[in-house]
């Protein structure tokens, strides 16, 4: 379960690879592209020889929202892209976690900018629809 406020979680009754495909498609439907894909299991195996369950970090970005936010403050770039994780659930299926944009833009001076709060709210609404679409498909 995701720590309160940090993000939201969806459990899918599908295998890991299918879950990654479903998540990518759901993100695309809400205007997010996947800019980065970090295969955590492969990276840990290569770098330190450690075995880890299938786990990927997808760096998702909605270019229109990113553009609006970056026009307000270059510091926003430190919080981008929105991270979405997909992992194989040891009990079966997969677990998806989506970072909460309110939290990402809710620190320091960024938290006091009304325009950025609006961008974060729109991003959160879109990502909540991603989570809802994943739940509905499962």
CSV table of N, CA and C in Angstrom, one decimal:
chain,number,residue,atom,x,y,z
A,1,UNK,N,0.8,-1.2,0.0
A,1,UNK,CA,0.0,0.0,0.0
A,1,UNK,C,0.9,1.3,0.0
A,2,UNK,N,0.5,2.2,-0.8
A,2,UNK,CA,1.3,3.5,-0.9
A,2,UNK,C,1.0,4.3,0.4
A,3,UNK,N,2.1,4.9,0.9
A,3,UNK,CA,2.0,5.8,2.0
A,3,UNK,C,1.0,6.9,1.7
A,4,UNK,N,0.1,7.3,2.6
A,4,UNK,CA,-0.9,8.3,2.4
A,4,UNK,C,-0.3,9.5,1.8
A,5,UNK,N,-0.9,10.0,0.7
A,5,UNK,CA,-0.5,11.2,0.0
A,5,UNK,C,0.6,11.1,-1.0
A,6,UNK,N,1.4,10.0,-0.8
A,6,UNK,CA,2.6,9.8,-1.7
A,6,UNK,C,2.1,9.5,-3.1
A,7,UNK,N,1.0,8.7,-3.2
A,7,UNK,CA,0.5,8.3,-4.5
A,7,UNK,C,-0.7,7.4,-4.4
A,8,UNK,N,-1.0,6.8,-5.4
A,8,UNK,CA,-2.2,5.8,-5.4
A,8,UNK,C,-1.8,4.5,-6.0
A,9,UNK,N,-2.4,3.5,-5.6
A,9,UNK,CA,-2.0,2.1,-5.9
A,9,UNK,C,-3.2,1.3,-6.6
A,10,UNK,N,-2.9,0.5,-7.5
A,10,UNK,CA,-3.9,-0.3,-8.2
A,10,UNK,C,-3.3,-1.7,-8.3
A,11,UNK,N,-4.0,-2.7,-7.9
A,11,UNK,CA,-3.6,-4.1,-8.0
A,11,UNK,C,-4.3,-4.7,-9.3
A,12,UNK,N,-3.5,-5.2,-10.1
A,12,UNK,CA,-4.1,-5.8,-11.4
A,12,UNK,C,-3.9,-7.3,-11.4
A,13,UNK,N,-4.9,-8.0,-11.8
A,13,UNK,CA,-4.9,-9.5,-11.9
A,13,UNK,C,-4.2,-10.1,-13.1
A,14,UNK,N,-3.2,-9.3,-13.6
A,14,UNK,CA,-2.6,-9.7,-14.9
A,14,UNK,C,-1.1,-9.8,-14.6
A,15,UNK,N,-0.4,-10.6,-15.4
A,15,UNK,CA,1.1,-10.8,-15.3
A,15,UNK,C,1.8,-9.4,-15.5
A,16,UNK,N,3.0,-9.3,-15.0
A,16,UNK,CA,3.8,-8.1,-15.1
A,16,UNK,C,3.9,-7.5,-16.5
A,17,UNK,N,4.3,-8.2,-17.5
A,17,UNK,CA,4.4,-7.7,-18.8
A,17,UNK,C,3.1,-7.1,-19.4
A,18,UNK,N,2.0,-7.8,-19.1
A,18,UNK,CA,0.7,-7.3,-19.5
A,18,UNK,C,0.3,-6.0,-18.8
A,19,UNK,N,0.7,-6.0,-17.5
A,19,UNK,CA,0.4,-4.8,-16.7
A,19,UNK,C,1.2,-3.6,-17.2
A,20,UNK,N,2.4,-3.8,-17.6
A,20,UNK,CA,3.2,-2.6,-18.1
A,20,UNK,C,2.6,-2.1,-19.4
A,21,UNK,N,2.1,-3.0,-20.2
A,21,UNK,CA,1.4,-2.6,-21.5
A,21,UNK,C,0.1,-1.9,-21.1
A,22,UNK,N,-0.7,-2.4,-20.2
A,22,UNK,CA,-1.9,-1.7,-19.8
A,22,UNK,C,-1.7,-0.3,-19.3
A,23,UNK,N,-0.7,-0.2,-18.4
A,23,UNK,CA,-0.4,1.1,-17.8
A,23,UNK,C,0.1,2.1,-18.8
A,24,UNK,N,0.9,1.7,-19.7
A,24,UNK,CA,1.4,2.6,-20.8
A,24,UNK,C,0.2,3.0,-21.7
A,25,UNK,N,-0.7,2.1,-22.0
A,25,UNK,CA,-1.9,2.5,-22.8
A,25,UNK,C,-2.8,3.5,-22.0
A,26,UNK,N,-3.0,3.2,-20.8
A,26,UNK,CA,-3.9,4.1,-20.0
A,26,UNK,C,-3.3,5.5,-19.8
A,27,UNK,N,-1.9,5.5,-19.6
A,27,UNK,CA,-1.3,6.8,-19.6
A,27,UNK,C,-1.4,7.6,-20.9
A,28,UNK,N,-1.2,6.9,-22.0
A,28,UNK,CA,-1.4,7.5,-23.3
A,28,UNK,C,-2.8,8.1,-23.5
A,29,UNK,N,-3.8,7.4,-23.1
A,29,UNK,CA,-5.2,7.8,-23.2
A,29,UNK,C,-5.4,9.1,-22.5
A,30,UNK,N,-4.6,9.4,-21.5
A,30,UNK,CA,-4.8,10.7,-20.7
A,30,UNK,C,-3.7,11.7,-21.1
A,31,UNK,N,-3.0,11.5,-22.2
A,31,UNK,CA,-2.1,12.5,-22.7
A,31,UNK,C,-0.7,12.4,-22.2
A,32,UNK,N,-0.3,11.3,-21.5
A,32,UNK,CA,1.0,11.1,-21.0
A,32,UNK,C,1.8,10.1,-21.9
A,33,UNK,N,3.0,10.5,-22.2
A,33,UNK,CA,4.0,9.7,-22.8
A,33,UNK,C,5.0,9.1,-21.8
A,34,UNK,N,5.5,8.0,-22.1
A,34,UNK,CA,6.6,7.4,-21.2
A,34,UNK,C,7.9,7.8,-21.8
A,35,UNK,N,8.6,8.7,-21.0
A,35,UNK,CA,9.9,9.3,-21.5
A,35,UNK,C,11.0,8.4,-21.1
A,36,UNK,N,10.9,7.7,-19.9
A,36,UNK,CA,12.0,6.9,-19.4
A,36,UNK,C,11.4,5.6,-18.9
A,37,UNK,N,12.1,4.5,-19.0
A,37,UNK,CA,11.8,3.2,-18.5
A,37,UNK,C,13.0,2.6,-17.8
A,38,UNK,N,12.9,2.5,-16.5
A,38,UNK,CA,14.0,1.9,-15.7
A,38,UNK,C,13.6,0.5,-15.3
A,39,UNK,N,14.3,-0.4,-15.8
A,39,UNK,CA,14.1,-1.8,-15.4
A,39,UNK,C,14.9,-2.0,-14.1
A,40,UNK,N,14.3,-1.9,-13.0
A,40,UNK,CA,15.0,-2.0,-11.7
A,40,UNK,C,15.7,-3.3,-11.5
A,41,UNK,N,15.0,-4.4,-11.8
A,41,UNK,CA,15.5,-5.8,-11.6
A,41,UNK,C,16.8,-5.9,-12.5
A,42,UNK,N,16.8,-5.5,-13.7
A,42,UNK,CA,17.9,-5.7,-14.6
A,42,UNK,C,19.1,-4.8,-14.1
A,43,UNK,N,18.7,-3.6,-13.7
A,43,UNK,CA,19.8,-2.7,-13.2
A,43,UNK,C,20.5,-3.2,-12.0
A,44,UNK,N,19.7,-3.7,-11.0
A,44,UNK,CA,20.3,-4.2,-9.8
A,44,UNK,C,21.1,-5.5,-10.1
A,45,UNK,N,20.7,-6.3,-11.0
A,45,UNK,CA,21.4,-7.5,-11.4
A,45,UNK,C,22.8,-7.1,-12.0
A,46,UNK,N,22.7,-6.1,-12.9
A,46,UNK,CA,23.9,-5.7,-13.6
A,46,UNK,C,24.9,-5.0,-12.7
A,47,UNK,N,24.4,-4.1,-11.9
A,47,UNK,CA,25.3,-3.2,-11.1
A,47,UNK,C,25.8,-3.9,-9.8
A,48,UNK,N,24.9,-4.7,-9.1
A,48,UNK,CA,25.4,-5.2,-7.8
A,48,UNK,C,25.2,-6.7,-7.7
A,49,UNK,N,24.7,-7.4,-8.8
A,49,UNK,CA,24.5,-8.8,-8.8
A,49,UNK,C,23.3,-9.3,-7.9
A,50,UNK,N,22.4,-8.3,-7.6
A,50,UNK,CA,21.3,-8.7,-6.7
A,50,UNK,C,20.1,-9.1,-7.6
A,51,UNK,N,19.4,-10.1,-7.1
A,51,UNK,CA,18.1,-10.5,-7.7
A,51,UNK,C,17.0,-9.7,-7.1
A,52,UNK,N,16.0,-9.3,-8.0
A,52,UNK,CA,14.9,-8.5,-7.5
A,52,UNK,C,13.7,-8.9,-8.4
A,53,UNK,N,12.5,-8.8,-7.9
A,53,UNK,CA,11.3,-9.2,-8.6
A,53,UNK,C,11.2,-8.2,-9.8
A,54,UNK,N,10.5,-8.6,-10.8
A,54,UNK,CA,10.2,-7.7,-12.0
A,54,UNK,C,9.6,-6.4,-11.5
A,55,UNK,N,10.3,-5.3,-11.8
A,55,UNK,CA,9.9,-3.9,-11.2
A,55,UNK,C,10.4,-2.9,-12.2
A,56,UNK,N,9.5,-2.0,-12.7
A,56,UNK,CA,9.9,-1.0,-13.6
A,56,UNK,C,9.4,0.4,-13.1
A,57,UNK,N,10.2,1.4,-13.3
A,57,UNK,CA,9.8,2.8,-13.1
A,57,UNK,C,9.6,3.5,-14.4
A,58,UNK,N,8.4,3.9,-14.7
A,58,UNK,CA,8.1,4.6,-15.9
A,58,UNK,C,8.0,6.1,-15.6
A,59,UNK,N,8.8,6.9,-16.4
A,59,UNK,CA,8.8,8.3,-16.2
A,59,UNK,C,7.7,8.9,-17.2
A,60,UNK,N,6.6,9.2,-16.7
A,60,UNK,CA,5.4,9.7,-17.5
A,60,UNK,C,5.4,11.2,-17.5
A,61,UNK,N,5.1,11.7,-18.7
A,61,UNK,CA,5.0,13.2,-18.9
A,61,UNK,C,3.9,13.5,-19.8
A,62,UNK,N,3.1,14.5,-19.4
A,62,UNK,CA,2.1,15.1,-20.2
A,62,UNK,C,2.7,16.4,-20.7
A,63,UNK,N,3.1,16.6,-22.0
A,63,UNK,CA,3.9,17.7,-22.4
A,63,UNK,C,3.2,19.1,-22.2
A,64,UNK,N,1.9,19.1,-22.3
A,64,UNK,CA,1.2,20.4,-22.1
A,64,UNK,C,1.3,20.8,-20.7
A,65,UNK,N,1.1,19.9,-19.8
A,65,UNK,CA,1.1,20.2,-18.3
A,65,UNK,C,2.6,20.6,-17.9
A,66,UNK,N,3.5,19.8,-18.4
A,66,UNK,CA,4.9,20.1,-18.1
A,66,UNK,C,5.3,21.5,-18.6
A,67,UNK,N,4.9,21.8,-19.8
A,67,UNK,CA,5.2,23.1,-20.4
A,67,UNK,C,4.6,24.3,-19.5
A,68,UNK,N,3.4,24.1,-19.1
A,68,UNK,CA,2.7,25.1,-18.3
A,68,UNK,C,3.5,25.3,-17.0
A,69,UNK,N,3.8,24.2,-16.4
A,69,UNK,CA,4.5,24.2,-15.1
A,69,UNK,C,5.9,24.8,-15.2
A,70,UNK,N,6.7,24.4,-16.2
A,70,UNK,CA,8.0,24.9,-16.4
A,70,UNK,C,8.1,26.4,-16.7
A,71,UNK,N,7.0,26.9,-17.4
A,71,UNK,CA,6.9,28.3,-17.6
A,71,UNK,C,6.8,29.1,-16.3
A,72,UNK,N,6.3,28.5,-15.3
A,72,UNK,CA,6.1,29.2,-14.0
A,72,UNK,C,7.4,29.1,-13.2
A,73,UNK,N,8.1,28.0,-13.3
A,73,UNK,CA,9.3,27.8,-12.5
A,73,UNK,C,10.2,26.7,-13.1
A,74,UNK,N,11.5,27.0,-13.3
A,74,UNK,CA,12.4,26.0,-13.8
A,74,UNK,C,12.6,24.9,-12.7
A,75,UNK,N,12.4,25.3,-11.4
A,75,UNK,CA,12.5,24.3,-10.4
A,75,UNK,C,11.6,23.1,-10.5
A,76,UNK,N,10.5,23.2,-11.3
A,76,UNK,CA,9.6,22.1,-11.5
A,76,UNK,C,10.3,21.0,-12.1
A,77,UNK,N,11.3,21.3,-12.9
A,77,UNK,CA,12.1,20.2,-13.6
A,77,UNK,C,12.7,19.2,-12.7
A,78,UNK,N,12.9,19.6,-11.4
A,78,UNK,CA,13.4,18.7,-10.4
A,78,UNK,C,12.4,17.6,-10.0
A,79,UNK,N,11.1,17.9,-10.3
A,79,UNK,CA,10.1,17.0,-9.9
A,79,UNK,C,9.5,16.2,-11.0
A,80,UNK,N,10.0,16.4,-12.2
A,80,UNK,CA,9.5,15.7,-13.4
A,80,UNK,C,10.4,14.6,-13.8
A,81,UNK,N,10.0,13.6,-14.5
A,81,UNK,CA,8.6,13.3,-14.9
A,81,UNK,C,7.8,12.7,-13.7
A,82,UNK,N,6.5,12.5,-13.9
A,82,UNK,CA,5.7,11.7,-12.9
A,82,UNK,C,6.1,10.3,-12.9
A,83,UNK,N,6.5,9.7,-11.8
A,83,UNK,CA,6.9,8.3,-11.7
A,83,UNK,C,5.7,7.4,-11.5
A,84,UNK,N,5.7,6.3,-12.3
A,84,UNK,CA,4.7,5.3,-12.2
A,84,UNK,C,5.5,4.0,-12.1
A,85,UNK,N,5.2,3.2,-11.1
A,85,UNK,CA,5.9,1.9,-10.9
A,85,UNK,C,5.0,0.8,-11.2
A,86,UNK,N,5.5,-0.3,-11.8
A,86,UNK,CA,4.8,-1.5,-12.0
A,86,UNK,C,5.7,-2.6,-11.5
A,87,UNK,N,5.1,-3.5,-10.7
A,87,UNK,CA,5.9,-4.6,-10.2
A,87,UNK,C,5.1,-5.9,-10.1
A,88,UNK,N,5.8,-7.0,-10.2
A,88,UNK,CA,5.1,-8.3,-10.1
A,88,UNK,C,4.8,-8.5,-8.6
A,89,UNK,N,3.5,-8.8,-8.4
A,89,UNK,CA,3.1,-9.1,-7.0
A,89,UNK,C,3.4,-10.5,-6.7
A,90,UNK,N,4.2,-10.8,-5.6
A,90,UNK,CA,4.6,-12.1,-5.2
A,90,UNK,C,3.4,-13.0,-5.0
A,91,UNK,N,2.2,-12.5,-4.7
A,91,UNK,CA,1.0,-13.3,-4.4
A,91,UNK,C,0.2,-13.5,-5.7
A,92,UNK,N,0.6,-12.9,-6.8
A,92,UNK,CA,0.0,-13.1,-8.1
A,92,UNK,C,-0.5,-11.7,-8.7
A,93,UNK,N,-0.5,-11.6,-10.0
A,93,UNK,CA,-0.8,-10.3,-10.6
A,93,UNK,C,0.3,-9.3,-10.5
A,94,UNK,N,-0.1,-8.0,-10.5
A,94,UNK,CA,0.9,-6.9,-10.5
A,94,UNK,C,0.3,-5.8,-9.7
A,95,UNK,N,1.3,-4.9,-9.3
A,95,UNK,CA,0.9,-3.8,-8.5
A,95,UNK,C,1.4,-2.5,-9.2
A,96,UNK,N,0.5,-1.5,-9.4
A,96,UNK,CA,0.9,-0.3,-10.0
A,96,UNK,C,0.8,0.8,-9.0
A,97,UNK,N,1.8,1.7,-8.9
A,97,UNK,CA,1.8,2.8,-8.0
A,97,UNK,C,2.0,4.1,-8.8
A,98,UNK,N,1.3,5.1,-8.6
A,98,UNK,CA,1.3,6.4,-9.3
A,98,UNK,C,1.6,7.5,-8.4
A,99,UNK,N,2.7,8.2,-8.6
A,99,UNK,CA,3.1,9.4,-7.8
A,99,UNK,C,2.0,10.4,-7.8
A,100,UNK,N,1.8,11.0,-6.6
A,100,UNK,CA,0.8,12.1,-6.5
A,100,UNK,C,1.4,13.5,-6.9
A,101,UNK,N,1.0,14.1,-8.0
A,101,UNK,CA,1.5,15.3,-8.4
A,101,UNK,C,1.3,16.5,-7.4
A,102,UNK,N,0.3,16.4,-6.6
A,102,UNK,CA,0.1,17.4,-5.6
A,102,UNK,C,1.3,17.5,-4.6
A,103,UNK,N,1.8,16.3,-4.3
A,103,UNK,CA,3.0,16.2,-3.4
A,103,UNK,C,4.2,16.7,-4.2
A,104,UNK,N,4.4,16.3,-5.4
A,104,UNK,CA,5.5,16.8,-6.2
A,104,UNK,C,5.7,18.3,-6.3
A,105,UNK,N,4.5,18.9,-6.4
A,105,UNK,CA,4.6,20.4,-6.6
A,105,UNK,C,4.1,21.1,-5.3
A,106,UNK,N,4.1,20.4,-4.2
A,106,UNK,CA,3.7,21.0,-3.0
A,106,UNK,C,4.8,21.3,-2.0
A,107,UNK,N,6.0,21.6,-2.5
A,107,UNK,CA,7.1,21.9,-1.6
A,107,UNK,C,7.6,23.3,-1.9
A,108,UNK,N,8.1,23.9,-0.8
A,108,UNK,CA,8.8,25.2,-0.9
A,108,UNK,C,7.9,26.2,-1.6
A,109,UNK,N,8.6,27.1,-2.4
A,109,UNK,CA,7.9,28.1,-3.1
A,109,UNK,C,6.9,27.6,-4.1
A,110,UNK,N,7.1,26.4,-4.6
A,110,UNK,CA,6.2,25.8,-5.6
A,110,UNK,C,4.8,25.7,-5.0
A,111,UNK,N,4.7,25.4,-3.7
A,111,UNK,CA,3.5,25.2,-3.0
A,111,UNK,C,2.6,26.4,-2.9
A,112,UNK,N,3.3,27.6,-3.1
A,112,UNK,CA,2.6,28.9,-2.9
A,112,UNK,C,2.1,29.4,-4.2
A,113,UNK,N,2.4,28.8,-5.3
A,113,UNK,CA,2.0,29.3,-6.7
A,113,UNK,C,0.7,28.7,-7.1
A,114,UNK,N,-0.3,29.6,-7.2
A,114,UNK,CA,-1.7,29.1,-7.6
A,114,UNK,C,-1.7,28.5,-8.9
A,115,UNK,N,-1.0,29.0,-9.9
A,115,UNK,CA,-1.0,28.3,-11.2
A,115,UNK,C,-0.4,26.9,-11.2
A,116,UNK,N,0.7,26.7,-10.4
A,116,UNK,CA,1.2,25.4,-10.3
A,116,UNK,C,0.3,24.5,-9.5
A,117,UNK,N,-0.4,25.0,-8.5
A,117,UNK,CA,-1.4,24.2,-7.9
A,117,UNK,C,-2.5,23.7,-8.9
A,118,UNK,N,-2.9,24.6,-9.8
A,118,UNK,CA,-3.8,24.2,-10.8
A,118,UNK,C,-3.3,23.1,-11.7
A,119,UNK,N,-2.0,23.2,-12.1
A,119,UNK,CA,-1.4,22.2,-13.0
A,119,UNK,C,-1.3,20.9,-12.2
A,120,UNK,N,-0.9,20.9,-11.0
A,120,UNK,CA,-0.9,19.7,-10.2
A,120,UNK,C,-2.2,19.1,-10.1
A,121,UNK,N,-3.3,19.9,-9.9
A,121,UNK,CA,-4.6,19.3,-9.7
A,121,UNK,C,-5.1,18.7,-11.0
A,122,UNK,N,-4.8,19.3,-12.2
A,122,UNK,CA,-5.1,18.7,-13.4
A,122,UNK,C,-4.4,17.4,-13.7
A,123,UNK,N,-3.1,17.4,-13.3
A,123,UNK,CA,-2.3,16.2,-13.5
A,123,UNK,C,-2.8,15.1,-12.6
A,124,UNK,N,-3.2,15.4,-11.4
A,124,UNK,CA,-3.7,14.4,-10.5
A,124,UNK,C,-5.0,13.9,-11.0
A,125,UNK,N,-5.9,14.7,-11.5
A,125,UNK,CA,-7.2,14.3,-12.1
A,125,UNK,C,-7.0,13.3,-13.2
A,126,UNK,N,-6.0,13.6,-14.1
A,126,UNK,CA,-5.7,12.7,-15.2
A,126,UNK,C,-5.1,11.4,-14.7
A,127,UNK,N,-4.2,11.4,-13.7
A,127,UNK,CA,-3.6,10.2,-13.2
A,127,UNK,C,-4.6,9.4,-12.4
A,128,UNK,N,-5.6,10.1,-11.8
A,128,UNK,CA,-6.7,9.3,-11.1
A,128,UNK,C,-7.5,8.6,-12.1
A,129,UNK,N,-7.7,9.2,-13.3
A,129,UNK,CA,-8.5,8.6,-14.4
A,129,UNK,C,-7.7,7.4,-14.9
A,130,UNK,N,-6.4,7.5,-15.0
A,130,UNK,CA,-5.5,6.3,-15.4
A,130,UNK,C,-5.8,5.2,-14.4
A,131,UNK,N,-5.7,5.5,-13.1
A,131,UNK,CA,-5.9,4.4,-12.1
A,131,UNK,C,-7.3,3.9,-12.2
A,132,UNK,N,-8.3,4.7,-12.4
A,132,UNK,CA,-9.7,4.2,-12.5
A,132,UNK,C,-9.9,3.3,-13.8
A,133,UNK,N,-9.2,3.7,-14.9
A,133,UNK,CA,-9.3,2.9,-16.1
A,133,UNK,C,-8.6,1.5,-15.9
A,134,UNK,N,-7.5,1.5,-15.1
A,134,UNK,CA,-6.9,0.2,-14.8
A,134,UNK,C,-7.8,-0.6,-14.0
A,135,UNK,N,-8.4,0.0,-13.0
A,135,UNK,CA,-9.3,-0.8,-12.1
A,135,UNK,C,-10.5,-1.4,-12.9
A,136,UNK,N,-11.0,-0.5,-13.8
A,136,UNK,CA,-12.2,-1.0,-14.6
A,136,UNK,C,-11.8,-2.1,-15.5
A,137,UNK,N,-10.6,-2.1,-16.0
A,137,UNK,CA,-10.2,-3.1,-17.0
A,137,UNK,C,-9.8,-4.4,-16.3
A,138,UNK,N,-9.7,-4.4,-15.0
A,138,UNK,CA,-9.3,-5.6,-14.3
A,138,UNK,C,-10.4,-6.4,-13.7
